[in-house]
Amino acid sequence: MEQKFKVHFKVNSHETDHNGNLRPSVALRYFHEAANLQFEASHPTLDELRYNEHKAFLLSRASLSMLRPLRAFEEIEVMTWSGGG
């Protein structure tokens, strides 16, 4: 069964470029942080994976859908799910 995990972020003004749009590097950071939070909400956590099982987490695929540029103080939703082992 596929389990989806959603997290909400608010775009900070310092995460935007000189035109006021969300910087691409920040969008990627939101992806990574959502994956981190998904791990923390389940087991193994990232620390358990790293220190107990001596394994690492690898984000192998991502898809980004934006209908328009994101601006400072907008609320966004990031959804992650496992593609299987």
PDB file of C-alpha atoms in Angstrom:
ATOM      1  CA  MET A   1       0.000   0.000   0.000  1.00  0.00           C
ATOM      2  CA  GLU A   2       1.355   3.377  -0.983  1.00  0.00           C
ATOM      3  CA  GLN A   3       1.512   5.815   1.948  1.00  0.00           C
ATOM      4  CA  LYS A   4       1.516   9.490   1.088  1.00  0.00           C
ATOM      5  CA  PHE A   5       2.951  12.046   3.477  1.00  0.00           C
ATOM      6  CA  LYS A   6       2.053  15.742   3.271  1.00  0.00           C
ATOM      7  CA  VAL A   7       3.805  18.683   4.859  1.00  0.00           C
ATOM      8  CA  HIS A   8       3.055  22.390   4.581  1.00  0.00           C
ATOM      9  CA  PHE A   9       5.606  25.158   4.280  1.00  0.00           C
ATOM     10  CA  LYS A  10       5.359  28.921   4.118  1.00  0.00           C
ATOM     11  CA  VAL A  11       7.698  30.615   1.650  1.00  0.00           C
ATOM     12  CA  ASN A  12       9.989  33.034   3.485  1.00  0.00           C
ATOM     13  CA  SER A  13      10.974  36.330   1.903  1.00  0.00           C
ATOM     14  CA  HIS A  14      14.686  35.447   2.065  1.00  0.00           C
ATOM     15  CA  GLU A  15      13.985  32.329  -0.057  1.00  0.00           C
ATOM     16  CA  THR A  16      13.004  34.391  -3.085  1.00  0.00           C
ATOM     17  CA  ASP A  17      15.066  35.902  -5.891  1.00  0.00           C
ATOM     18  CA  HIS A  18      15.317  39.548  -6.952  1.00  0.00           C
ATOM     19  CA  ASN A  19      11.956  39.213  -8.761  1.00  0.00           C
ATOM     20  CA  GLY A  20      10.250  37.880  -5.627  1.00  0.00           C
ATOM     21  CA  ASN A  21       9.925  34.304  -6.915  1.00  0.00           C
ATOM     22  CA  LEU A  22      10.904  31.189  -4.960  1.00  0.00           C
ATOM     23  CA  ARG A  23      14.477  30.177  -5.824  1.00  0.00           C
ATOM     24  CA  PRO A  24      14.754  26.704  -7.449  1.00  0.00           C
ATOM     25  CA  SER A  25      17.297  25.570  -4.849  1.00  0.00           C
ATOM     26  CA  VAL A  26      14.757  26.258  -2.111  1.00  0.00           C
ATOM     27  CA  ALA A  27      12.098  24.193  -3.907  1.00  0.00           C
ATOM     28  CA  LEU A  28      14.562  21.281  -3.884  1.00  0.00           C
ATOM     29  CA  ARG A  29      15.246  21.865  -0.191  1.00  0.00           C
ATOM     30  CA  TYR A  30      11.486  21.598   0.499  1.00  0.00           C
ATOM     31  CA  PHE A  31      11.497  18.193  -1.227  1.00  0.00           C
ATOM     32  CA  HIS A  32      14.379  17.010   0.913  1.00  0.00           C
ATOM     33  CA  GLU A  33      12.902  18.355   4.133  1.00  0.00           C
ATOM     34  CA  ALA A  34       9.562  16.663   3.410  1.00  0.00           C
ATOM     35  CA  ALA A  35      11.397  13.357   2.944  1.00  0.00           C
ATOM     36  CA  ASN A  36      13.280  13.913   6.215  1.00  0.00           C
ATOM     37  CA  LEU A  37      10.025  14.620   8.061  1.00  0.00           C
ATOM     38  CA  GLN A  38       8.423  11.506   6.566  1.00  0.00           C
ATOM     39  CA  PHE A  39      11.288   9.422   7.939  1.00  0.00           C
ATOM     40  CA  GLU A  40      10.983  11.038  11.366  1.00  0.00           C
ATOM     41  CA  ALA A  41       7.268  10.212  11.446  1.00  0.00           C
ATOM     42  CA  SER A  42       7.913   6.507  10.845  1.00  0.00           C
ATOM     43  CA  HIS A  43      10.538   3.851  11.427  1.00  0.00           C
ATOM     44  CA  PRO A  44      13.332   3.589  10.782  1.00  0.00           C
ATOM     45  CA  THR A  45      14.094   7.251  11.387  1.00  0.00           C
ATOM     46  CA  LEU A  46      17.074   8.716   9.549  1.00  0.00           C
ATOM     47  CA  ASP A  47      19.240   8.351  12.663  1.00  0.00           C
ATOM     48  CA  GLU A  48      18.155   4.719  13.135  1.00  0.00           C
ATOM     49  CA  LEU A  49      18.864   4.028   9.480  1.00  0.00           C
ATOM     50  CA  ARG A  50      22.280   5.696   9.644  1.00  0.00           C
ATOM     51  CA  TYR A  51      23.600   4.570  13.011  1.00  0.00           C
ATOM     52  CA  ASN A  52      21.879   1.234  13.630  1.00  0.00           C
ATOM     53  CA  GLU A  53      21.614  -0.181  10.126  1.00  0.00           C
ATOM     54  CA  HIS A  54      24.581   1.676   8.562  1.00  0.00           C
ATOM     55  CA  LYS A  55      22.488   2.676   5.558  1.00  0.00           C
ATOM     56  CA  ALA A  56      21.733   5.952   3.851  1.00  0.00           C
ATOM     57  CA  PHE A  57      18.624   7.557   2.399  1.00  0.00           C
ATOM     58  CA  LEU A  58      18.712   8.455  -1.282  1.00  0.00           C
ATOM     59  CA  LEU A  59      16.091  10.569  -3.003  1.00  0.00           C
ATOM     60  CA  SER A  60      16.072   8.948  -6.438  1.00  0.00           C
ATOM     61  CA  ARG A  61      13.160  10.607  -8.221  1.00  0.00           C
ATOM     62  CA  ALA A  62      11.226  13.823  -7.861  1.00  0.00           C
ATOM     63  CA  SER A  63       8.453  15.555  -9.723  1.00  0.00           C
ATOM     64  CA  LEU A  64       7.593  19.209  -9.321  1.00  0.00           C
ATOM     65  CA  SER A  65       4.280  20.735 -10.398  1.00  0.00           C
ATOM     66  CA  MET A  66       3.941  24.486 -10.187  1.00  0.00           C
ATOM     67  CA  LEU A  67       1.202  26.329 -12.044  1.00  0.00           C
ATOM     68  CA  ARG A  68       2.853  29.695 -11.448  1.00  0.00           C
ATOM     69  CA  PRO A  69       5.868  31.116  -9.618  1.00  0.00           C
ATOM     70  CA  LEU A  70       5.640  30.963  -5.833  1.00  0.00           C
ATOM     71  CA  ARG A  71       6.024  34.222  -3.924  1.00  0.00           C
ATOM     72  CA  ALA A  72       7.002  35.160  -0.373  1.00  0.00           C
ATOM     73  CA  PHE A  73       4.529  34.230   2.366  1.00  0.00           C
ATOM     74  CA  GLU A  74       2.567  31.794   0.214  1.00  0.00           C
ATOM     75  CA  GLU A  75       1.590  28.467   1.766  1.00  0.00           C
ATOM     76  CA  ILE A  76       2.597  25.362  -0.154  1.00  0.00           C
ATOM     77  CA  GLU A  77       2.039  21.642   0.262  1.00  0.00           C
ATOM     78  CA  VAL A  78       4.740  19.056  -0.448  1.00  0.00           C
ATOM     79  CA  MET A  79       3.724  15.419  -0.751  1.00  0.00           C
ATOM     80  CA  THR A  80       6.063  12.431  -0.647  1.00  0.00           C
ATOM     81  CA  TRP A  81       5.554   8.715  -0.934  1.00  0.00           C
ATOM     82  CA  SER A  82       7.641   5.622  -1.133  1.00  0.00           C
ATOM     83  CA  GLY A  83       8.161   4.024  -4.500  1.00  0.00           C
ATOM     84  CA  GLY A  84       9.000   0.705  -2.892  1.00  0.00           C
ATOM     85  CA  GLY A  85      12.289  -0.963  -2.019  1.00  0.00           C
TER      86      GLY A  85
END
